[in-house]
Short mmCIF file of C-alpha atoms in Angstrom, two decimals:
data_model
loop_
_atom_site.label_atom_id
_atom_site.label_comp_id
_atom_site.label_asym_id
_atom_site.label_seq_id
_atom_site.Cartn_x
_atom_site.Cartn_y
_atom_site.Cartn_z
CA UNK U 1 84.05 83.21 109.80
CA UNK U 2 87.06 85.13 108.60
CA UNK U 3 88.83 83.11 106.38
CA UNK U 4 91.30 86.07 105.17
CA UNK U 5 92.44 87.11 108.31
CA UNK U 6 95.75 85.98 109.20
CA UNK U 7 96.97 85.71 105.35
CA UNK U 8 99.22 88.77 105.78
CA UNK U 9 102.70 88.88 107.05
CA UNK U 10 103.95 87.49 109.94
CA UNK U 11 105.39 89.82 112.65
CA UNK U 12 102.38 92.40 113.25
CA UNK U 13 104.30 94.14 115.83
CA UNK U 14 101.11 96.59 116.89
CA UNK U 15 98.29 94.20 116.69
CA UNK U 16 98.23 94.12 120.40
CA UNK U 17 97.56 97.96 120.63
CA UNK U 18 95.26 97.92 117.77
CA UNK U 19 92.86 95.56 119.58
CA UNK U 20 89.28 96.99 118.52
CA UNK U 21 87.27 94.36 116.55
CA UNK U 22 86.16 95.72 113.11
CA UNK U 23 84.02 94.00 110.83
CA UNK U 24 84.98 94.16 106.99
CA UNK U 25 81.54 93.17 105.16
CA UNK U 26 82.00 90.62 102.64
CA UNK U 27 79.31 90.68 100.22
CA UNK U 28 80.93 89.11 97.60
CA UNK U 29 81.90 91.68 95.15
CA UNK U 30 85.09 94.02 95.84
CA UNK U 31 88.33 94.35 96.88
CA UNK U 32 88.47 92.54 99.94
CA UNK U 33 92.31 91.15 99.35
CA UNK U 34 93.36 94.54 99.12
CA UNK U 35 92.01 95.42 102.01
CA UNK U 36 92.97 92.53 103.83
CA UNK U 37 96.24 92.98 103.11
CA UNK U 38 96.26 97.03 104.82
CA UNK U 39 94.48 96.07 107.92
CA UNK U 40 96.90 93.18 108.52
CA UNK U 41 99.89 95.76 107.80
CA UNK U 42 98.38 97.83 110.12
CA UNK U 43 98.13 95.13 112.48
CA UNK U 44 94.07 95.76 113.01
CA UNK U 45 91.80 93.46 114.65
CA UNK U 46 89.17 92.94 111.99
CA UNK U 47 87.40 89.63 110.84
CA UNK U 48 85.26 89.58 107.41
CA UNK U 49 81.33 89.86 108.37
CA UNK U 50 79.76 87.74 105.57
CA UNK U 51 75.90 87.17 107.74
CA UNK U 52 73.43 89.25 108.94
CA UNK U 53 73.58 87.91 112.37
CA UNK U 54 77.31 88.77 112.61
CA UNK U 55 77.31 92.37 111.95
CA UNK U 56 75.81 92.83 115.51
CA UNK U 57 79.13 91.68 117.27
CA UNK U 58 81.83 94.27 115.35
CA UNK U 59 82.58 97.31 116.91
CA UNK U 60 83.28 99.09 113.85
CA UNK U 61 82.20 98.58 109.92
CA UNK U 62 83.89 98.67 106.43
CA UNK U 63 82.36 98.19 103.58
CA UNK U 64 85.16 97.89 100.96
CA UNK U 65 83.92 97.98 97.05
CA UNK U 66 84.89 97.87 93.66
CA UNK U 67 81.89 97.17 90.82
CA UNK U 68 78.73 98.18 89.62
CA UNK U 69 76.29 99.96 92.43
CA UNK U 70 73.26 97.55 91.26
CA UNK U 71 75.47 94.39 91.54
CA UNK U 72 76.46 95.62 94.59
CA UNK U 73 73.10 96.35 96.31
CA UNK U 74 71.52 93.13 94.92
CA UNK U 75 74.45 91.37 96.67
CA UNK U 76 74.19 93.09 99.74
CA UNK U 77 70.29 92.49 99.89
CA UNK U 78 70.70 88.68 98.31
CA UNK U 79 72.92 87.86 101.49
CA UNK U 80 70.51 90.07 103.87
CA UNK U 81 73.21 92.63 104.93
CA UNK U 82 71.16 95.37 104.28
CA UNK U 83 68.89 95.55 107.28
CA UNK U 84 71.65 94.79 109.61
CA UNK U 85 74.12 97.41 108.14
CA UNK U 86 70.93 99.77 108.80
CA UNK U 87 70.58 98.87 112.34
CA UNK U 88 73.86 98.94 112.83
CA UNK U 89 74.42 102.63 111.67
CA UNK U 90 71.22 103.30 113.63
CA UNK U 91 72.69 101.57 116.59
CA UNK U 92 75.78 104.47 116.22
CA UNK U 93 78.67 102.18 114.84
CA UNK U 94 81.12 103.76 112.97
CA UNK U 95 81.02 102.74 109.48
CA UNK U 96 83.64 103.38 106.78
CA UNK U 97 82.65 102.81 102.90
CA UNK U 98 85.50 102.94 100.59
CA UNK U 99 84.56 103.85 96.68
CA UNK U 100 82.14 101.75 95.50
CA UNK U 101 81.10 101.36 99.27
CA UNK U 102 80.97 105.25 99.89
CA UNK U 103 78.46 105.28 96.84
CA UNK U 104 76.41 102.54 98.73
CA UNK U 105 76.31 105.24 101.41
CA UNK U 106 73.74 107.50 99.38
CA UNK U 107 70.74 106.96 98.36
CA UNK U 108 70.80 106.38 94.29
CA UNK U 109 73.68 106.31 92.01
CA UNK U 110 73.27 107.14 88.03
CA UNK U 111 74.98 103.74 87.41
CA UNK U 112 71.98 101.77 88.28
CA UNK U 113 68.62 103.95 87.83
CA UNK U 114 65.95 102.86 90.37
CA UNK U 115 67.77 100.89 92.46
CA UNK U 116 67.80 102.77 95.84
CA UNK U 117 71.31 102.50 97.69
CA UNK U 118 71.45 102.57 101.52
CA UNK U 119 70.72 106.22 102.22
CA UNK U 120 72.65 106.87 105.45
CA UNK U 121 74.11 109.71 103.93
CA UNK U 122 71.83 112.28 102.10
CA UNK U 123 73.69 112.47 98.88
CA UNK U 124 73.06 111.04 95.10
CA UNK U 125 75.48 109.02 93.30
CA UNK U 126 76.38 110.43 89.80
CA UNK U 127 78.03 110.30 86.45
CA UNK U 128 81.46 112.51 86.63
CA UNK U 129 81.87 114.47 83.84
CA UNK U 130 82.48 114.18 80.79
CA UNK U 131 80.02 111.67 80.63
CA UNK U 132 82.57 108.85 79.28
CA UNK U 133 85.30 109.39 81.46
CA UNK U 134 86.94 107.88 84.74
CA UNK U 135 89.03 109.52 86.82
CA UNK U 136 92.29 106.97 87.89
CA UNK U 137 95.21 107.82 89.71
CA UNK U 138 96.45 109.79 92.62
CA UNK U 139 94.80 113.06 93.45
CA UNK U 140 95.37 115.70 96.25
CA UNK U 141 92.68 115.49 98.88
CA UNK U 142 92.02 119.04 100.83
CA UNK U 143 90.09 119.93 103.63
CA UNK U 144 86.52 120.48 102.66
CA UNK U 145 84.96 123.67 104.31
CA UNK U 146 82.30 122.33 105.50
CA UNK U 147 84.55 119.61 107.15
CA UNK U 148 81.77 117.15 108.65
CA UNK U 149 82.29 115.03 111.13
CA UNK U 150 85.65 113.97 109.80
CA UNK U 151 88.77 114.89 112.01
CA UNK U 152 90.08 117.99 109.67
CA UNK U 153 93.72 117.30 107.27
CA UNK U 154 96.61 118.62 108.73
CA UNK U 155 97.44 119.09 105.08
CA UNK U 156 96.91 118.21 101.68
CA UNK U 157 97.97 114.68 100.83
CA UNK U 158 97.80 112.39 97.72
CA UNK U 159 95.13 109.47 97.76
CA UNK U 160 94.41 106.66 94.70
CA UNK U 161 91.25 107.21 92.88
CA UNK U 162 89.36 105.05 90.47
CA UNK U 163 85.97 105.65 89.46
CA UNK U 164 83.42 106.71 87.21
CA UNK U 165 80.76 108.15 89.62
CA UNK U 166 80.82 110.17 92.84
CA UNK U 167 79.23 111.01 95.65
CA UNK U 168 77.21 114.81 95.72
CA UNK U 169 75.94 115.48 99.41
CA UNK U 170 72.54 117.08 99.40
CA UNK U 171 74.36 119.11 102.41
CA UNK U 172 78.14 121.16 101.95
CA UNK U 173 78.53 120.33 105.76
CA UNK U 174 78.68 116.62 105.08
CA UNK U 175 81.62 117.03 102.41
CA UNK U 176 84.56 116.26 104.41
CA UNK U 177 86.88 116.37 101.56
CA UNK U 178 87.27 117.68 97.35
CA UNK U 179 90.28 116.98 94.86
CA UNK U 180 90.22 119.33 92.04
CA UNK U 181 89.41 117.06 88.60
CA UNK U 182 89.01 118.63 84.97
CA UNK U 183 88.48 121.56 86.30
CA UNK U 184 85.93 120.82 88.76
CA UNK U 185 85.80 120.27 92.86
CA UNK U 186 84.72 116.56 93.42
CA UNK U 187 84.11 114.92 96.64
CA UNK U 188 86.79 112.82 98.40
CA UNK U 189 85.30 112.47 101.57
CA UNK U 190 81.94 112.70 103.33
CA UNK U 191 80.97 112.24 107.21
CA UNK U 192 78.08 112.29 109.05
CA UNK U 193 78.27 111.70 112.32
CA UNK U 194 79.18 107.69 112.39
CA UNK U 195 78.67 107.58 108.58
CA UNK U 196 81.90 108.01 106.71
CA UNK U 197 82.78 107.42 103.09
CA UNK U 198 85.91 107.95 100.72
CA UNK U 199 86.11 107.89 96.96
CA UNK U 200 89.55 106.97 97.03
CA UNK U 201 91.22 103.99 98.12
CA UNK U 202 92.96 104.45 101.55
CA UNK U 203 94.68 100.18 100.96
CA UNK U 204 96.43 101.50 97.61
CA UNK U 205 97.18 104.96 99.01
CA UNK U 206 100.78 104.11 100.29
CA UNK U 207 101.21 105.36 103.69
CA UNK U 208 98.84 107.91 104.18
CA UNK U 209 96.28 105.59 103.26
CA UNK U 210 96.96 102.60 105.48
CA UNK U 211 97.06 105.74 108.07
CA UNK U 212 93.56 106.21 107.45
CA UNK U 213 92.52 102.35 107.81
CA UNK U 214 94.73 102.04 110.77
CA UNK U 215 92.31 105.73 112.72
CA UNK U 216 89.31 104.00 112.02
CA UNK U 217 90.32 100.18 113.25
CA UNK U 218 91.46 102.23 116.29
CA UNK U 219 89.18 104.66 117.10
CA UNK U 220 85.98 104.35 114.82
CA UNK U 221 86.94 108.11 112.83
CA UNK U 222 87.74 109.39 109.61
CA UNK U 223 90.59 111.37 109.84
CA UNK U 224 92.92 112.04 106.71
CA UNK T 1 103.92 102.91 86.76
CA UNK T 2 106.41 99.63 86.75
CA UNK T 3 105.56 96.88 84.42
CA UNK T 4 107.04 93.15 85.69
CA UNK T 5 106.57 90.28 83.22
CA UNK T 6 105.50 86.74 84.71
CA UNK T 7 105.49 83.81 83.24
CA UNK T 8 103.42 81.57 85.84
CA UNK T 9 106.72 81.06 87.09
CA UNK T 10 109.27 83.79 86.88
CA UNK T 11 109.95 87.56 86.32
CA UNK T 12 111.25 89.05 82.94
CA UNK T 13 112.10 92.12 81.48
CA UNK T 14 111.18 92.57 77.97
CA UNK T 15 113.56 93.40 75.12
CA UNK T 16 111.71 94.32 71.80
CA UNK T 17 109.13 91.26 72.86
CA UNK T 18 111.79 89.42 73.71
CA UNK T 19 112.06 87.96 77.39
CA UNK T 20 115.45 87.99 79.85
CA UNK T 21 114.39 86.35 82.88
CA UNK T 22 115.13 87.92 86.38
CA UNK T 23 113.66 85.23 88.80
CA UNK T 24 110.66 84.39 90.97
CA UNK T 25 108.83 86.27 93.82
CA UNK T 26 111.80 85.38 96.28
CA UNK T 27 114.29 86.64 93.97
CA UNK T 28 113.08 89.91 93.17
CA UNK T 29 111.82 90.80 97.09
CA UNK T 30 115.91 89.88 97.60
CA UNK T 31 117.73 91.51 94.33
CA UNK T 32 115.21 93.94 92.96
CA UNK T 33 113.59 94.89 96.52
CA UNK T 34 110.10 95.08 94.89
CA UNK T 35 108.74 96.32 97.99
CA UNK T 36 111.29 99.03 98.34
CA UNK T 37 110.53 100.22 94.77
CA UNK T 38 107.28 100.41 95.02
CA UNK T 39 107.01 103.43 97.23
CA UNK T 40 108.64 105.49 93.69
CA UNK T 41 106.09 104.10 91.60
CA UNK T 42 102.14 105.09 91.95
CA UNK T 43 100.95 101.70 89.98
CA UNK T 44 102.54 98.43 89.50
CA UNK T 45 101.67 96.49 86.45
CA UNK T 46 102.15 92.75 85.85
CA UNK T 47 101.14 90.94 82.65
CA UNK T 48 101.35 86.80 82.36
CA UNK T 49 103.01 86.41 78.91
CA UNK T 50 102.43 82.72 78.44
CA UNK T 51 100.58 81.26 76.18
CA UNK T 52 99.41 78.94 78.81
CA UNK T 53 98.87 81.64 80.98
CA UNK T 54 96.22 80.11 83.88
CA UNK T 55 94.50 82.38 86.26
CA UNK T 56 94.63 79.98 88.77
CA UNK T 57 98.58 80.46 89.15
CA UNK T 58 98.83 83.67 88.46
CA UNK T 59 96.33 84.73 91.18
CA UNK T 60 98.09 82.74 93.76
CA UNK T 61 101.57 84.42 92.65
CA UNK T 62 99.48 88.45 92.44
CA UNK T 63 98.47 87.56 95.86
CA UNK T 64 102.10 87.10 96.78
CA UNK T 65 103.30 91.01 96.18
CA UNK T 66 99.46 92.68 97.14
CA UNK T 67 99.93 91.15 100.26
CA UNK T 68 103.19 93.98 100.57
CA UNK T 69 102.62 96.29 98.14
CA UNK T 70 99.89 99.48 98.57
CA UNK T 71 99.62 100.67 95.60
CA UNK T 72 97.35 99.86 92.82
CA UNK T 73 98.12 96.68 90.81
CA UNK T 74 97.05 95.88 87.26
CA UNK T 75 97.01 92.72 85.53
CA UNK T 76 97.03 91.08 82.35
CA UNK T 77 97.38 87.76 80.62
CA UNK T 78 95.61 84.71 80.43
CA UNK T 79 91.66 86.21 81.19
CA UNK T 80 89.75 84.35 78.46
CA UNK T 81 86.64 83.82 81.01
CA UNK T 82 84.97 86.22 83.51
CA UNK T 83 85.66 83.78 85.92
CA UNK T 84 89.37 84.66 85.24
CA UNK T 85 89.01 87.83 85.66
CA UNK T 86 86.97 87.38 89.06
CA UNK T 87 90.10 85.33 90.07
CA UNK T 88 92.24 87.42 89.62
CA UNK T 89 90.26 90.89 91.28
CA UNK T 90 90.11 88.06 94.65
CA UNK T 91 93.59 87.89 94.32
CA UNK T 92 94.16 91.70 94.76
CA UNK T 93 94.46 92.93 91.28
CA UNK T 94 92.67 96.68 91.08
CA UNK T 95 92.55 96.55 87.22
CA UNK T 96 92.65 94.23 84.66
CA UNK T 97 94.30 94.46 81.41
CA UNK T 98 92.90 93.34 77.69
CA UNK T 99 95.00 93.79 74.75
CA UNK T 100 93.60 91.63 71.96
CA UNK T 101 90.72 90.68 73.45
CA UNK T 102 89.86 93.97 72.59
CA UNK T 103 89.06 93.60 68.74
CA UNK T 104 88.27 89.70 68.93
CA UNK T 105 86.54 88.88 72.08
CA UNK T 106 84.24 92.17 73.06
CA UNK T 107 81.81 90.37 74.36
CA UNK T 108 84.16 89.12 77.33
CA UNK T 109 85.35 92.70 77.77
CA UNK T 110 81.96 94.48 78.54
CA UNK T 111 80.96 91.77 81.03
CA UNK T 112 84.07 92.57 83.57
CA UNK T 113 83.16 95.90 82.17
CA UNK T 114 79.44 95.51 83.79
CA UNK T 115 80.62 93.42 87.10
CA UNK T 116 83.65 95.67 88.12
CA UNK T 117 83.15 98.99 86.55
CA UNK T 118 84.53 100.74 83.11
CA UNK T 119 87.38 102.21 85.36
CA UNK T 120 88.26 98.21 86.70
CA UNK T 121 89.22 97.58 83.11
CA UNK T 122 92.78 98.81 80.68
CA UNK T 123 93.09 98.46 77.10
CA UNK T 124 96.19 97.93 75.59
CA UNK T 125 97.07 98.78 72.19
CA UNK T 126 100.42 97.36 70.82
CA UNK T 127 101.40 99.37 68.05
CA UNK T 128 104.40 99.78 65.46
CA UNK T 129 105.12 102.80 63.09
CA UNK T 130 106.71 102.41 59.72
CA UNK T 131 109.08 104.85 58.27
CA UNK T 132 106.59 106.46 56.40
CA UNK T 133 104.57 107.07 59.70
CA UNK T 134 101.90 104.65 59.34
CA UNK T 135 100.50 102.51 62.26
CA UNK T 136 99.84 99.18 62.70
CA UNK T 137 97.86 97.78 65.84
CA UNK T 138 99.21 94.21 66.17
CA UNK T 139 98.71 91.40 68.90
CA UNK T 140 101.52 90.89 71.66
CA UNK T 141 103.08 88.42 68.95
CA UNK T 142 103.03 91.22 66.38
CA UNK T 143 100.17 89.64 64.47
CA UNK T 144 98.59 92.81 62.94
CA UNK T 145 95.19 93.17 64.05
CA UNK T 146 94.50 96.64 62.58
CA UNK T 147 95.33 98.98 60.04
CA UNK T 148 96.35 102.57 60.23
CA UNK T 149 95.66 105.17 63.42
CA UNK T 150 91.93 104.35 65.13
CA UNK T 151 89.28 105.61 63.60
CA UNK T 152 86.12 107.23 65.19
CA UNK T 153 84.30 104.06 64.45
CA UNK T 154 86.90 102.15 66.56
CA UNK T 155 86.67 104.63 69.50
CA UNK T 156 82.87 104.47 69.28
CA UNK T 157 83.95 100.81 70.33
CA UNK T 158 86.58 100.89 72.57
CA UNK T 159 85.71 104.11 74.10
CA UNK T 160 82.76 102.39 76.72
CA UNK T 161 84.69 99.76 76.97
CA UNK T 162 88.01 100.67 78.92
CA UNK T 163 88.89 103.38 81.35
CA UNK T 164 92.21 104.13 79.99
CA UNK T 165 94.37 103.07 77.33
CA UNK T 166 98.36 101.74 77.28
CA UNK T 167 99.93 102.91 74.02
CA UNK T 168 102.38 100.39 74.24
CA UNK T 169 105.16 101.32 70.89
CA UNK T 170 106.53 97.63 69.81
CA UNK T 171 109.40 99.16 68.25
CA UNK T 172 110.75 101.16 71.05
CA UNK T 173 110.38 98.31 73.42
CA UNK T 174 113.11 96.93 75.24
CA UNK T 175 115.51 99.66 73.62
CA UNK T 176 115.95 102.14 76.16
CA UNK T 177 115.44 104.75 73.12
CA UNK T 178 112.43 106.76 74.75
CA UNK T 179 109.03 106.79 73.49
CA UNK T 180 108.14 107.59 70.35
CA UNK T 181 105.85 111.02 71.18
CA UNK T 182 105.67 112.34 67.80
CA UNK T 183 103.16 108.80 67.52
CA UNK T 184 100.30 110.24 69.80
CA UNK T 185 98.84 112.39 66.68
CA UNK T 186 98.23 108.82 65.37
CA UNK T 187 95.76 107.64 68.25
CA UNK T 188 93.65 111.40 68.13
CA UNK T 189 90.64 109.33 67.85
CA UNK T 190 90.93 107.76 71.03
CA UNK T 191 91.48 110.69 73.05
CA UNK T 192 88.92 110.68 74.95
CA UNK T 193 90.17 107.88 76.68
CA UNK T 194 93.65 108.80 79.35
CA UNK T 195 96.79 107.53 78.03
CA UNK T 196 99.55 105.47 79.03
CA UNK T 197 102.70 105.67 77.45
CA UNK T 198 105.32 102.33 77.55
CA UNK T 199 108.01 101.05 75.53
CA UNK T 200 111.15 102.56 75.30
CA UNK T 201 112.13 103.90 78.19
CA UNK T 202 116.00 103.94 79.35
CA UNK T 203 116.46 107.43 80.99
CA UNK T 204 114.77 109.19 83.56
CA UNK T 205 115.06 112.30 81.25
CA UNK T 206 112.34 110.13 78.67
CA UNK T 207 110.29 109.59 81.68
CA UNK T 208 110.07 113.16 82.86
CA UNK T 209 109.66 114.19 79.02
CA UNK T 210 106.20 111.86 78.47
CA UNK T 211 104.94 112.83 81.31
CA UNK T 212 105.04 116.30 80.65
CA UNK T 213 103.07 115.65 77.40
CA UNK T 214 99.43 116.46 78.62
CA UNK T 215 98.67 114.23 76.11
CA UNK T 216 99.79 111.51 78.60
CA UNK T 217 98.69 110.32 81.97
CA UNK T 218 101.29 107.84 82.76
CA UNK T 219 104.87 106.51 82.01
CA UNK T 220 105.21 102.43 82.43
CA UNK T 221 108.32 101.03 82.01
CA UNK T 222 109.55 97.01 82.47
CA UNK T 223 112.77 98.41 81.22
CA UNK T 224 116.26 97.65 82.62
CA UNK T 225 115.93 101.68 83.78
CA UNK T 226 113.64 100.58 86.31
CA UNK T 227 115.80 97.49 86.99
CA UNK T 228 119.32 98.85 87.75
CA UNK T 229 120.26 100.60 91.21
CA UNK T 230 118.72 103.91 91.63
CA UNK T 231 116.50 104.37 87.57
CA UNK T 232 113.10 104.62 89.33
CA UNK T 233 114.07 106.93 92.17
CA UNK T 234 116.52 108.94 89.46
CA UNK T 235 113.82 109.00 87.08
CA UNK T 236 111.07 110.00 89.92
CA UNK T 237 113.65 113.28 90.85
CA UNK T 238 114.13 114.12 87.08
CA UNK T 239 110.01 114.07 86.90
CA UNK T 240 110.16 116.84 89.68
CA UNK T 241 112.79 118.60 88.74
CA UNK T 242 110.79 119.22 85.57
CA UNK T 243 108.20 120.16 87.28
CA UNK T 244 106.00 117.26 87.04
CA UNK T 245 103.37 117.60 89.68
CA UNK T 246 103.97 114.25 91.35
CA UNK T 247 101.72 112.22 94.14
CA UNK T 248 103.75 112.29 97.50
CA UNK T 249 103.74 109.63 99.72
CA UNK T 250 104.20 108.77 103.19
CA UNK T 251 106.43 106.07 104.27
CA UNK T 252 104.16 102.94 105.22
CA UNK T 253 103.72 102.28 108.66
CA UNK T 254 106.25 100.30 111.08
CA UNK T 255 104.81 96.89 111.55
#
């Protein structure tokens, strides 16, 4: 089991109030130390979920990611977490991709043509333009009007971004969030019921970031 | 962004490529308050500038300030191997950094390039500028790898290749002169690609002034500025004051 968990610092003062059990899948690409390192700060109850069989006992999901969307999906299907991330969404667990594992979330991604993603949210994964570009640094996330299932922003705030591709909903209602990017509106955040995804990282967003980790250890939402 | 050089063992600040140690992980969380600091910075940069630079050592030390600091971290140094690289994203690095792996070893470049992603990966171009205004692209040890400003043909390589690119000015480095701006025009070529400005930064006024170049994404210094007292948070108000649209940030959480 969890071989991360207890690596951060000592002195988690509000682990005992933060005593939901969240599952952070493991599937052997990403940024897992990062995110380690936030849900300990935040003092979360979480263990890494590296087996199908564990998935079922996890309250709550993240799927963390940084990589290629084909790498990712072979990885995820090579250590059988697909079907039991499925069930698990079917099952109505809250579960939180971040970046690469909000692109998961949809059903295709540009990066890798013909390799289908997981397809809980209605949504294709594409190139943001221009074609050659990434977008990296911090951009500020607003409220989205079709807001989803996503507890609204109280206000705009400043989240980390790094990618090349993002998420467009087949849907405006399941667009949660947009940051204005070379002159365009790009999703930051979509929700769907207990499907939630966002493109930027919440573990490098300073404190409104490990905020976000900290609402969904706690309660199983997205809320910005 | 703040750039910290390591050594495997300890910190440095760099002085025209020349190194003036500050101490290990213990003595910066005590004198320089890393932790503190890094709530006026948006990235954090480390690059391993020994020869014998192992990833093996350097991921144990990275995993030292990810496990405090929440915001993204960068690394170069030492990746000769994907496996390095690998090492060193387990470790908590975001990015990773190639300078002249760039021109001799592309081949190692576009494979983290196809594991972590285009925007996982940071060119670094070390450059100097002679008095008649033409650039060289040298190596870290001022080797000279290129002649002249890029030309297309080099950005049809580099540009799928990195997600942005550190204009790092040899000259300026370590002199607390500013950056030398009137040097972009040189790298038109590449522009495709966002920019990041470093060397020569000693005032938050040179700060504030690259990052109002649009040209420019970012400001990283490993300067003394960002060393002494208050030069990150003086140099983060001087940003605002001239009107610098910066990232605000909420204080992290009580533990």
């Amino acid at each position: 089991m969890n071989k991360l968990r207890g690596t951060g610092p000592p002195g988690l003062s509000s682990g005992s109030s933060f005593v939901q059990s969240l599952g952070v899948v493991d599937y052997g690409v990403g940024n897992m130390r990062s995110v380690a390192n936030a849900l300990n700060r935040v003092g979360a109850d979480w263990e890494v979920a590296r087996h199908p069989g564990e998935l079922t006992r996890f309250q709550r999901l993240l799927l963390p990611g940084v990589g290629a969307f084909g790498s990712a999906m072979a990885s995820l299907a090579g250590n059988g977490l697909t079907d039991s991330i499925m069930d698990a969404a079917d099952a109505g667990v809250p579960i939180l991709g971040i970046c690469l594992g909000m692109q998961l979330l949809s059903e295709q991604s540009d990066e890798s043509p013909g390799v289908l993603g997981l397809g809980l949210i209605a949504a294709q994964t594409k190139t943001i333009t221009p074609g050659m570009a990434t977008n990296t640094g911090f951009r500020r996330v607003r409220l989205s009007s079709g807001g989803g299932d996503a507890i609204p922003l109280t206000r705009e705030k400043d989240f980390y971004f790094n990618h090349s591709f993002h998420v467009v909903p087949a849907m405006p209602d399941l667009i949660s969030a947009t940051f204005q990017w070379n002159q365009q509106e790009v999703v930051a955040a979509v929700s769907s019921r207990n499907i939630f995804g966002v493109q930027f990282h919440p573990e490098k967003s300073q404190g409104q970031g490990l905020a976000v980790l900290r609402k969904f250890a706690n309660d199983g939402v997205l809320q910005l | 962004m703040l750039g910290l050089l390591f050594d495997g063992q300890n910190f440095f600040l760099s002085r025209n490529f020349r190194l003036q140690r500050l101490g290990n992980l213990a003595w910066l969380r005590t004198n320089f308050q890393i932790f503190q600091l890094a709530s006026f910075v948006d990235e954090i940069v480390v690059f391993h500038v020994a020869r014998s630079a192992d990833s093996e050592s350097f991921g144990h030390a990275l995993q030292g300030l990810a496990e405090e600091i929440f915001v993204p971290l960068s690394v170069g140094g030492g990746i000769r191997r994907l496996e390095d690289a690998d090492r060193l994203f387990r470790a908590g690095a975001d990015r990773v950094m190639f300078s002249e792996m760039l021109w001799s070893n592309q081949t190692l470049v576009e494979a983290v390039r196809d594991k972590y992603g285009k925007q996982a990966v940071v060119g670094v171009m070390n450059f100097t500028s002679s008095e008649d205004g033409e650039i060289a692209i040298r190596s870290a040890g001022r080797a000279k790898l290129g002649f002249g400003s890029p030309s297309a043909r080099d950005a049809e390589e580099l540009v799928p290749l990195v997600g942005e690119l550190v204009l790092q000015s040899i000259d300026r480095d370590g002199t607390g002169h500013g950056y030398p701006l009137g040097d972009l025009g040189k790298f038109s070529a590449l522009a495709e690609l966002p920019w990041i400005a470093s060397g020569g930064f000693g005032l938050p006024e040179h700060v504030a002034q690259a990052l109002l170049d649009e040209r420019l994404q970012a400001a990283l210094t490993s300067n003394l500025l960002a060393f002494v007292g208050t030069g990150l948070e003086l140099a983060r108000l001087e940003a605002a004051r001239s009107a610098v649209d910066l990232a605000e940030w909420e204080t992290l959480p009580e533990r």
